Short mmCIF file of C-alpha atoms and ligand atoms in Angstrom, two decimals:
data_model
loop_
_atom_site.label_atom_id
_atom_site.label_comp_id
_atom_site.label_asym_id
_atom_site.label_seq_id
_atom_site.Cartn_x
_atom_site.Cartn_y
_atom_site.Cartn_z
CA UNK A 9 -90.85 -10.60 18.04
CA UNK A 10 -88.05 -8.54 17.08
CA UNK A 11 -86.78 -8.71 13.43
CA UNK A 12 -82.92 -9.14 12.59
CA UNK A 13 -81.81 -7.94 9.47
CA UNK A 14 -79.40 -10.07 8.01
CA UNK A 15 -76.07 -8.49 6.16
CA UNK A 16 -74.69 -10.85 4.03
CA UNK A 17 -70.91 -9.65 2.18
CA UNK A 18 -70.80 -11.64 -1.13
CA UNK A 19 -67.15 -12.30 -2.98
CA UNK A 20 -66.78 -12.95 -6.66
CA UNK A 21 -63.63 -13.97 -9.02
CA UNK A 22 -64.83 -16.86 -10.85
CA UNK A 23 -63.33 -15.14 -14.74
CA UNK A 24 -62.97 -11.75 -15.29
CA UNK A 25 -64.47 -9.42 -12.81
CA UNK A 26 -63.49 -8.86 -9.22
CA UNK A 27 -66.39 -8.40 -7.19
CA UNK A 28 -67.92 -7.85 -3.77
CA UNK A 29 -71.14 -6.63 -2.71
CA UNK A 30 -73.35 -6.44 0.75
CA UNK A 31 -76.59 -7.31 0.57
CA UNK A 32 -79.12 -6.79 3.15
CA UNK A 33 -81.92 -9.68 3.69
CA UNK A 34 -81.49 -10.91 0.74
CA UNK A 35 -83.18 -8.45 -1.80
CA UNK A 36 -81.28 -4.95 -0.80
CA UNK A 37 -78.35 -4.40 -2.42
CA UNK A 38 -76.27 -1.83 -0.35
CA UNK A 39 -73.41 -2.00 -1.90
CA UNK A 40 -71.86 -3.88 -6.06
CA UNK A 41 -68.35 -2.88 -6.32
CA UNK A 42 -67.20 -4.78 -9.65
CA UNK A 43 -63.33 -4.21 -10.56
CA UNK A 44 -63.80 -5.31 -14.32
CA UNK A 45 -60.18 -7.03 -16.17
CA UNK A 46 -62.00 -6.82 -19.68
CA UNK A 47 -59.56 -4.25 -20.90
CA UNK A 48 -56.83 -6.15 -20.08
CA UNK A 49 -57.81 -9.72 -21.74
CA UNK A 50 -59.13 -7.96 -25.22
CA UNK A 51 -55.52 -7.58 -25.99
CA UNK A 52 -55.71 -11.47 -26.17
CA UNK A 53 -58.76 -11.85 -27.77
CA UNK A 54 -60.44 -13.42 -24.83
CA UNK A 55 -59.47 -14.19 -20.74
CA UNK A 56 -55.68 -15.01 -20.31
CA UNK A 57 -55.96 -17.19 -16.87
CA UNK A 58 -52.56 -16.09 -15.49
CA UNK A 59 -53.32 -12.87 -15.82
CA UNK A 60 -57.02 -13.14 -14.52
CA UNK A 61 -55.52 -14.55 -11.25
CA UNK A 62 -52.39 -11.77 -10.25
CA UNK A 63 -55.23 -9.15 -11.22
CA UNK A 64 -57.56 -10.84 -8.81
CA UNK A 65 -54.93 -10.74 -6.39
CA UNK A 66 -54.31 -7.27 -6.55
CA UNK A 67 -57.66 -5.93 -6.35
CA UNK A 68 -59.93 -7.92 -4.15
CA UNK A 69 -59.27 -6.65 -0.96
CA UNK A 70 -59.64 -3.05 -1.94
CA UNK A 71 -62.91 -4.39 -3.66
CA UNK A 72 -64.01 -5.99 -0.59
CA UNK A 73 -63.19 -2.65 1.81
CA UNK A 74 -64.81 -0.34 -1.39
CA UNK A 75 -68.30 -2.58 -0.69
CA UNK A 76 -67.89 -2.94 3.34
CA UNK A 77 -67.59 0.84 2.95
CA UNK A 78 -70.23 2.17 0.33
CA UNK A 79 -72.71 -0.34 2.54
CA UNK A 80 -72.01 1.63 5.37
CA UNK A 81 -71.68 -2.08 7.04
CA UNK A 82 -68.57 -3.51 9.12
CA UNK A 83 -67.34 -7.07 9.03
CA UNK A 84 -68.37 -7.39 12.21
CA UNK A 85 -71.94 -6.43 11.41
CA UNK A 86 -72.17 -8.83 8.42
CA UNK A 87 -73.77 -12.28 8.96
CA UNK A 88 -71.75 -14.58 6.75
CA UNK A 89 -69.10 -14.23 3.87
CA UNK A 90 -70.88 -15.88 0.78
CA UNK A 91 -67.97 -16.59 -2.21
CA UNK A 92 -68.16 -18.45 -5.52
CA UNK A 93 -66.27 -21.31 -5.30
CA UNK A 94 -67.26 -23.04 -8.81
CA UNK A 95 -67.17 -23.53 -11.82
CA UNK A 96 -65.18 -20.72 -13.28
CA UNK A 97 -60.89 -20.44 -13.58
CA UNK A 98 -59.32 -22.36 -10.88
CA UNK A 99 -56.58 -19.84 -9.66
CA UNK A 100 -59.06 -16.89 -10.53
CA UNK A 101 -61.48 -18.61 -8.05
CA UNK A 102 -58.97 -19.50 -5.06
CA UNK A 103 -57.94 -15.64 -4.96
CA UNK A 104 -61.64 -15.21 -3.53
CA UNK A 105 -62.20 -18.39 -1.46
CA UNK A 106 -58.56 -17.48 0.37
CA UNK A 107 -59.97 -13.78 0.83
CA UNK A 108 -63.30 -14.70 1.82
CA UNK A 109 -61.85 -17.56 4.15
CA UNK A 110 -59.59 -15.35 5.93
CA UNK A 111 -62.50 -12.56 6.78
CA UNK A 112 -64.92 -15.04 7.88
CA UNK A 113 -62.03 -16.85 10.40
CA UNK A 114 -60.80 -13.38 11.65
CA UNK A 115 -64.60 -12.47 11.92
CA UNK A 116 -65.62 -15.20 13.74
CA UNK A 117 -68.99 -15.43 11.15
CA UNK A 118 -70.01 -18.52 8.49
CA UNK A 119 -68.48 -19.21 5.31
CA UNK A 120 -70.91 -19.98 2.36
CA UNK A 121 -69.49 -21.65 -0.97
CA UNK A 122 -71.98 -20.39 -3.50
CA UNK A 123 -72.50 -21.75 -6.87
CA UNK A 124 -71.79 -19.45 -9.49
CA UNK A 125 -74.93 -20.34 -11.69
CA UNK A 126 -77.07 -20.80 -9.34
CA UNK A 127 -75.79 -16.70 -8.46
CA UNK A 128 -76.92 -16.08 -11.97
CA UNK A 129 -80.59 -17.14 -11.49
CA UNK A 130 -80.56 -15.48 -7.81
CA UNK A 131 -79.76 -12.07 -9.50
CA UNK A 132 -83.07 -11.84 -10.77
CA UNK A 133 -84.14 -11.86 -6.99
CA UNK A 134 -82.75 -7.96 -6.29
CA UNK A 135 -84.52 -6.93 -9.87
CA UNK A 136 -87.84 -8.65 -9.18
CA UNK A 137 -88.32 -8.14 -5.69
CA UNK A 138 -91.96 -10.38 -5.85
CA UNK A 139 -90.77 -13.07 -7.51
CA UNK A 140 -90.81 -16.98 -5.66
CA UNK A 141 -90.16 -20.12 -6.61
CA UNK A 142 -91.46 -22.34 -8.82
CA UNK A 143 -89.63 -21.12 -11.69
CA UNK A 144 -88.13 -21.79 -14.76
CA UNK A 145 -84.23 -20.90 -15.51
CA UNK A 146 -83.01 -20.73 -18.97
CA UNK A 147 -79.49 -19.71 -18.14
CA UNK A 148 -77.14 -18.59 -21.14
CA UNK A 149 -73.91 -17.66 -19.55
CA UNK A 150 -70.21 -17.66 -21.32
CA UNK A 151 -69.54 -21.13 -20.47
CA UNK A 152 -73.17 -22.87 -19.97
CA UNK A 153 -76.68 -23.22 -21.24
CA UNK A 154 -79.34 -24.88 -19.41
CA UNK A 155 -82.93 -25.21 -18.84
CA UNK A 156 -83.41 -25.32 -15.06
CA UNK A 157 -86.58 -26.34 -12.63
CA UNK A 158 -86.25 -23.63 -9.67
CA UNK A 159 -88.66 -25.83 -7.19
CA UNK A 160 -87.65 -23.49 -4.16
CA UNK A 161 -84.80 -21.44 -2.80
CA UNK A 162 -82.35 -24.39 -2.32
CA UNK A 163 -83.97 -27.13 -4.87
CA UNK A 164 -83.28 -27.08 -8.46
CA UNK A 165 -83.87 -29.63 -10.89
CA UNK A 166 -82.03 -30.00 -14.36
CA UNK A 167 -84.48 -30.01 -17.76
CA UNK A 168 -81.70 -29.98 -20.03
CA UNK A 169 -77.84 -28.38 -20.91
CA UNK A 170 -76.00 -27.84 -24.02
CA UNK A 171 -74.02 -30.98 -25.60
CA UNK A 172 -71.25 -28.80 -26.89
CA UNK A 173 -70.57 -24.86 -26.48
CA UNK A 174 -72.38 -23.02 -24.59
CA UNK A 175 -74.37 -19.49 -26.47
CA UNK A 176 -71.96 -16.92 -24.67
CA UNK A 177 -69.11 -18.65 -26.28
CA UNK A 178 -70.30 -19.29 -29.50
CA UNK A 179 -71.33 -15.59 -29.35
CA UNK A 180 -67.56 -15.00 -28.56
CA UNK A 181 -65.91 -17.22 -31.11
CA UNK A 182 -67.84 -16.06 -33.77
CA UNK A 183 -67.54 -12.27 -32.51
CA UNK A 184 -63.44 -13.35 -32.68
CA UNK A 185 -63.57 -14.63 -36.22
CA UNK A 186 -64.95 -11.22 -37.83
CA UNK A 187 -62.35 -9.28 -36.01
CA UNK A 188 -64.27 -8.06 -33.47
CA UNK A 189 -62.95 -7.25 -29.68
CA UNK A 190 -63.41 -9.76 -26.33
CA UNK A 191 -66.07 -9.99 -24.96
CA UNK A 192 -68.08 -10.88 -28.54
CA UNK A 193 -71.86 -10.98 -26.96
CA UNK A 194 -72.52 -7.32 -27.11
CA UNK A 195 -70.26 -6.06 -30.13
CA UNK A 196 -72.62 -9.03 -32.13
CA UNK A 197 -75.46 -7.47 -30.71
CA UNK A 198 -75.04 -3.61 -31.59
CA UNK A 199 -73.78 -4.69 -35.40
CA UNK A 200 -76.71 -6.92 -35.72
CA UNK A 201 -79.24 -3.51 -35.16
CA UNK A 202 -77.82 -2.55 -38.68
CA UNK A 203 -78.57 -6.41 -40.11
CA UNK A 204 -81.20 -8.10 -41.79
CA UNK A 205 -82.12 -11.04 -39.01
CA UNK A 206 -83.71 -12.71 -42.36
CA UNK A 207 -80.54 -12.47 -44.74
CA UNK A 208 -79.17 -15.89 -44.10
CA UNK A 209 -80.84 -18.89 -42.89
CA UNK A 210 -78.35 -20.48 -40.14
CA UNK A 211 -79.35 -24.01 -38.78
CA UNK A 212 -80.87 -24.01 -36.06
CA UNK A 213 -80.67 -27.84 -34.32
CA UNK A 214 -83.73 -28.66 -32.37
CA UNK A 215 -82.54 -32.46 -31.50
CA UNK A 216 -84.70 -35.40 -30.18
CA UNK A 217 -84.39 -34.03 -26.46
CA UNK A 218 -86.79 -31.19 -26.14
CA UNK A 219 -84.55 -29.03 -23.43
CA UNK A 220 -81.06 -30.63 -24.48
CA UNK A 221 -78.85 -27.60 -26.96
CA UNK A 222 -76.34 -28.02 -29.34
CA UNK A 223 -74.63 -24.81 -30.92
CA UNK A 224 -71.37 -26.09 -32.46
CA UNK A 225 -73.13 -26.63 -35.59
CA UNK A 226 -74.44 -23.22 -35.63
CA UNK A 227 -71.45 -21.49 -35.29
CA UNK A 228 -69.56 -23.53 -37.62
CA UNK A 229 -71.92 -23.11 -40.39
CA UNK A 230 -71.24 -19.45 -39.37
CA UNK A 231 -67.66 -19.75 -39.66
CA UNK A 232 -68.22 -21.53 -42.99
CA UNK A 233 -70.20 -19.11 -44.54
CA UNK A 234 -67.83 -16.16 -43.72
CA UNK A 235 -65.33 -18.43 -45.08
CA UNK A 236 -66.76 -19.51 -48.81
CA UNK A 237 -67.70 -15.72 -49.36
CA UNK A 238 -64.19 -14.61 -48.27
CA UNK A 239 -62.70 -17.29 -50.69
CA UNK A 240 -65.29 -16.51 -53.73
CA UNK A 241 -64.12 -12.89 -52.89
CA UNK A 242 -67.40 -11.42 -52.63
CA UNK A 243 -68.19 -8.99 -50.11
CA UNK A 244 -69.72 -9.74 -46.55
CA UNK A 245 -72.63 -8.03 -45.14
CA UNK A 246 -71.32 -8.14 -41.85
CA UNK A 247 -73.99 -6.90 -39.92
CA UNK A 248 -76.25 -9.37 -41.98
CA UNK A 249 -74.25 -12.36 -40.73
CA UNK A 250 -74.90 -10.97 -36.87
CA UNK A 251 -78.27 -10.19 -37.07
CA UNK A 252 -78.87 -13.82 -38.86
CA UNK A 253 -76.64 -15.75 -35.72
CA UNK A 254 -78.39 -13.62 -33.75
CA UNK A 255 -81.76 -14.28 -34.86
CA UNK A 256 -81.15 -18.23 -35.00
CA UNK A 257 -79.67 -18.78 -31.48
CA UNK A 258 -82.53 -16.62 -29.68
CA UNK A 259 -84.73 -18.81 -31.75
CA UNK A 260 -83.38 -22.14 -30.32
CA UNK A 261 -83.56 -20.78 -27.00
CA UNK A 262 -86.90 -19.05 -27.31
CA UNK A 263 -88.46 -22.05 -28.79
CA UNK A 264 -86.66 -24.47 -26.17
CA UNK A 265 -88.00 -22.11 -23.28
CA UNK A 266 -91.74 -22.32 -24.57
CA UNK A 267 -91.18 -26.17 -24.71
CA UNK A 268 -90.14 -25.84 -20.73
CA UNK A 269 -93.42 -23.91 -19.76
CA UNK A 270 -95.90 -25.88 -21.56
CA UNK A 271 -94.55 -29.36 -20.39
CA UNK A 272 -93.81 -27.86 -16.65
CA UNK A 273 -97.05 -25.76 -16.63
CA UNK A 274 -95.21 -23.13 -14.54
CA UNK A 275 -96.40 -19.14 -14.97
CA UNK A 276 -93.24 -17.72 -14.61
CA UNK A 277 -89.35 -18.08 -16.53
CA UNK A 278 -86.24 -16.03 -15.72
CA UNK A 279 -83.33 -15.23 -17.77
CA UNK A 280 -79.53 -15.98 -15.97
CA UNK A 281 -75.99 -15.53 -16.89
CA UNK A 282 -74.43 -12.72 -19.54
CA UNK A 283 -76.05 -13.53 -22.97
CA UNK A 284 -79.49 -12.64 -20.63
CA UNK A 285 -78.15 -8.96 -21.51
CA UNK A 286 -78.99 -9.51 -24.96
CA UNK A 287 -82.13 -7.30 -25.93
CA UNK A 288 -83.50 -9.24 -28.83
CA UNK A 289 -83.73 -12.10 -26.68
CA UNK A 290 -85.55 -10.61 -23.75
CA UNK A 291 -87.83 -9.40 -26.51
CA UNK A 292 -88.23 -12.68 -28.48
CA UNK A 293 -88.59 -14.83 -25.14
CA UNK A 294 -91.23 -12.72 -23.20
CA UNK A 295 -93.59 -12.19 -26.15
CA UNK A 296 -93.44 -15.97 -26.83
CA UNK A 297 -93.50 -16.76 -22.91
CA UNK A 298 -96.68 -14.44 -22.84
CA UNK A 299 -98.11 -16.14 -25.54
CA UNK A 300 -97.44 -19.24 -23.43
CA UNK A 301 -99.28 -17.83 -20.60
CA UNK A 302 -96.17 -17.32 -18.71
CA UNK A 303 -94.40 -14.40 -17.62
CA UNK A 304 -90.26 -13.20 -18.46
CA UNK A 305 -88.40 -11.78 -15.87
CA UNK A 306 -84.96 -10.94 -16.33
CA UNK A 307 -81.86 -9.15 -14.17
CA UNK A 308 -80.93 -5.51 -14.84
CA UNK A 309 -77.87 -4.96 -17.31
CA UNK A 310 -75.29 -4.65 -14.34
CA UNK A 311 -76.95 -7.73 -12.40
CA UNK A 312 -76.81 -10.05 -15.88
CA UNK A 313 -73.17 -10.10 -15.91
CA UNK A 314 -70.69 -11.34 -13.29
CA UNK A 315 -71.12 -9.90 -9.94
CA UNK A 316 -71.06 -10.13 -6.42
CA UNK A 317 -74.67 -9.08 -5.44
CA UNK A 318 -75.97 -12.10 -7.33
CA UNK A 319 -73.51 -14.59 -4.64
CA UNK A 320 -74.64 -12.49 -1.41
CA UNK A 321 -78.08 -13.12 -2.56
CA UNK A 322 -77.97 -16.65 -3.26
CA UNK A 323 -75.50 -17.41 0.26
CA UNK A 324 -78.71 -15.40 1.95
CA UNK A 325 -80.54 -17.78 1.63
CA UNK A 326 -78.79 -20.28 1.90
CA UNK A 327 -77.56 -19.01 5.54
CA UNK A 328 -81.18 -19.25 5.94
CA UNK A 329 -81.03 -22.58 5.20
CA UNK A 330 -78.59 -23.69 8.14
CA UNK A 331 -76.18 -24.28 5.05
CA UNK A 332 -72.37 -23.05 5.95
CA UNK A 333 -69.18 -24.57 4.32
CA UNK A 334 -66.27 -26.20 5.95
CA UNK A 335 -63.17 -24.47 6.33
CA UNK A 336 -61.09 -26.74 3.58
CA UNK A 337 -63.75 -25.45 1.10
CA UNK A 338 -61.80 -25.66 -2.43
CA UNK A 339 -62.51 -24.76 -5.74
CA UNK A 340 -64.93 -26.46 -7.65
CA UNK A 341 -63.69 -25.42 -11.73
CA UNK A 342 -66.33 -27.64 -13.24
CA UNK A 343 -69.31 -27.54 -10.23
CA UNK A 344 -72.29 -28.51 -12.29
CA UNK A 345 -75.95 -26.83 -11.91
CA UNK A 346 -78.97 -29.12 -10.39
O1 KG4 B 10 -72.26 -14.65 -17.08
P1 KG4 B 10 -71.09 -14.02 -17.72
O2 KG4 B 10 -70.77 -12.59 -17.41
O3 KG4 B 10 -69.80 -14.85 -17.39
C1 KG4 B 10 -69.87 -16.23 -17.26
O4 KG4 B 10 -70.30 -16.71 -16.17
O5 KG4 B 10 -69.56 -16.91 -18.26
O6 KG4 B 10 -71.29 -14.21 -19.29
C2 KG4 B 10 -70.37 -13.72 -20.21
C3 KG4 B 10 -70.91 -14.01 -21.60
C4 KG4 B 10 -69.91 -13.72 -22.70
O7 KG4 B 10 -69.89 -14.81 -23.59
C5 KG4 B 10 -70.50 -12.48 -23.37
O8 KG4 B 10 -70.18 -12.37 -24.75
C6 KG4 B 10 -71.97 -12.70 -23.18
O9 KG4 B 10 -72.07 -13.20 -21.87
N1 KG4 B 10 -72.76 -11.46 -23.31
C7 KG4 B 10 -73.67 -11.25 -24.30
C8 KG4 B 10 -74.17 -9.94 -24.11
N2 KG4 B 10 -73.54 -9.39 -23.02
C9 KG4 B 10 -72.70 -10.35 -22.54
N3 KG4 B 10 -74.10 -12.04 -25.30
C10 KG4 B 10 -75.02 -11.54 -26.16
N4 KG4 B 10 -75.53 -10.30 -26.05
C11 KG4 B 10 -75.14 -9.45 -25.05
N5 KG4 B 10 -75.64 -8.22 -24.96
ZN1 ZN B 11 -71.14 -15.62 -14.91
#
């Protein structure tokens, strides 16, 4: 019998980034245009909403043309419009359902609402082209952390989330308070190579609930601590204090993870969502997941962060599925994972 291929256009504009990508049965990436607003928010000190929306606005249909075009693909060729429609900004996400609503009605093809986490873990899909469910998730994204059960391509089962902020944002807020520019994540992570990870001994809160997190205490004893030395006027080691928050979150979520495999039994954990970039954790968590008898596999730097390859690859297979969206498909700001 002959063999389709399936194009699948993907549309992204959840926070920050406008994005569109196509993606061609679901593990070729032809195209990952990503119009990025970060210059524009560090001004603020972190995403202005408002703003993230009229930029969205402005760019995503030449995004959407720029990845139609480098894919050497034409609407009419593609299979079904995949777009995030939750959780991220409300107004920053309608700019994409609207766009991606219109070009699937004038196209005559399927529109697929795609969670934006679930995107996350999908991304590791176009690094690791063998990998299959069962799986474990341990996503660490700006606004969630969770420990997720990937039991197949369209079942996922919850182990545990964060009771307070989520690791990207405590990152952020921390990143914020010594000064340093939006987004925090990576500027923590390149002053922390100068630190001593052992300087200062941050809690780190395991709780009752093996795969439950809680970080607010982390990054307020943080806070505290650059605080009381500021006020005793002694000097900060400021790369000290990053290498230290960075050595006690990747802890928590290292020792969290190895909890997951051992009680699940499963051979194989992925990383998901922007704090996945981080290097000390991919390092921490594979040599304790190979201890574990499991194995790490993580997205590529471009694919950790927000884009649109990660949406066309999780709507592929979902189209697979026989799963389409109705055409009053809203936003979903707060769409939960599992
Ligand atoms: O997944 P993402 O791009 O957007 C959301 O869906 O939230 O994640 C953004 C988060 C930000 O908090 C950013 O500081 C963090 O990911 N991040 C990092 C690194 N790169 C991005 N955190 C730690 N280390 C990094 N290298
Ligand atoms: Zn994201």
């Amino acid at each position: 019998m002959e063999h389709k291929d399936i194009y699948i256009l993907g549309i992204e504009s959840s926070c920050d980034e406008t994005a569109a990508s196509v993606v061609k049965n679901g593990r070729e990436v032809l195209s990952n245009i990503i119009s990025s607003q970060i210059a524009i928010h560090r001004k603020y000190g972190g995403v202005v909403p408002e703003i993230a929306s009229r930029k969205h606005i402005e760019h995503i249909l030449p995004v959407i043309d720029a990845a139609l075009e480098s894919a050497q693909v034409s609407l009419e060729q593609v299979d079904a419009v995949a777009v995030t429609c939750g959780p991220g900004l409300v107004g920053a996400l309608l700019v994409g359902l609207s766009a991606a609503k219109s070009l699937a009605w004038a196209a005559g093809k399927p529109l697929i609402g795609v969670n934006h986490l679930e995107g996350h873990v999908f991304a590791n899909f176009l690094t690791d082209k063998n990998l299959e469910p069962p799986f474990l998730a341990l996503v660490v994204s700006g606004g969630h952390t969770a420990l997720l059960k990937v039991t197949g391509y369209n079942s996922f089962e919850m182990l545990g989330q964060t009771r307070d902020d989520a690791v990207g944002e405590a990152f952020d807020k921390i990143a914020r308070v010594m000064g340093m520019p939006y987004p925090g994540g990576p500027e923590i992570e390149k002053l922390a190579q100068e630190g001593n990870p052992k300087a200062i001994d941050f809690p780190r809160a395991m709780l009752d609930d093996p795969f439950q997190f809680s970080f607010s205490g982390m990054k307020s004893a943080v806070i505290n601590y650059l605080h009381n030395e500021e006020q005793a006027r002694r000097p900060v080691n400021r790369a000290d204090v990053a290498a230290s928050f960075q050595e006690a979150v990747t802890d928590v979520l290292v020792q969290k993870s190895v909890l997951a495999i051992k009680a699940t039994g499963l051979k194989e954990i992925v990383l998901a969502g922007g704090v996945s970039a981080n290097k000390v954790l991919q390092n921490k968590l594979a040599a304790a997941a190979e201890q574990a008898g499991a194995r790490l596999a993580h997205p590529t730097k471009i694919l950790c962060t927000d884009n649109a390859v990660m949406i066309a690859c999780r709507g592929y297979y979902m189209y697979q599925a026989g799963v389409a969206s109705p055409w009053n498909l809203n936003a979903a700001p707060s769409l939960k994972l599992g």
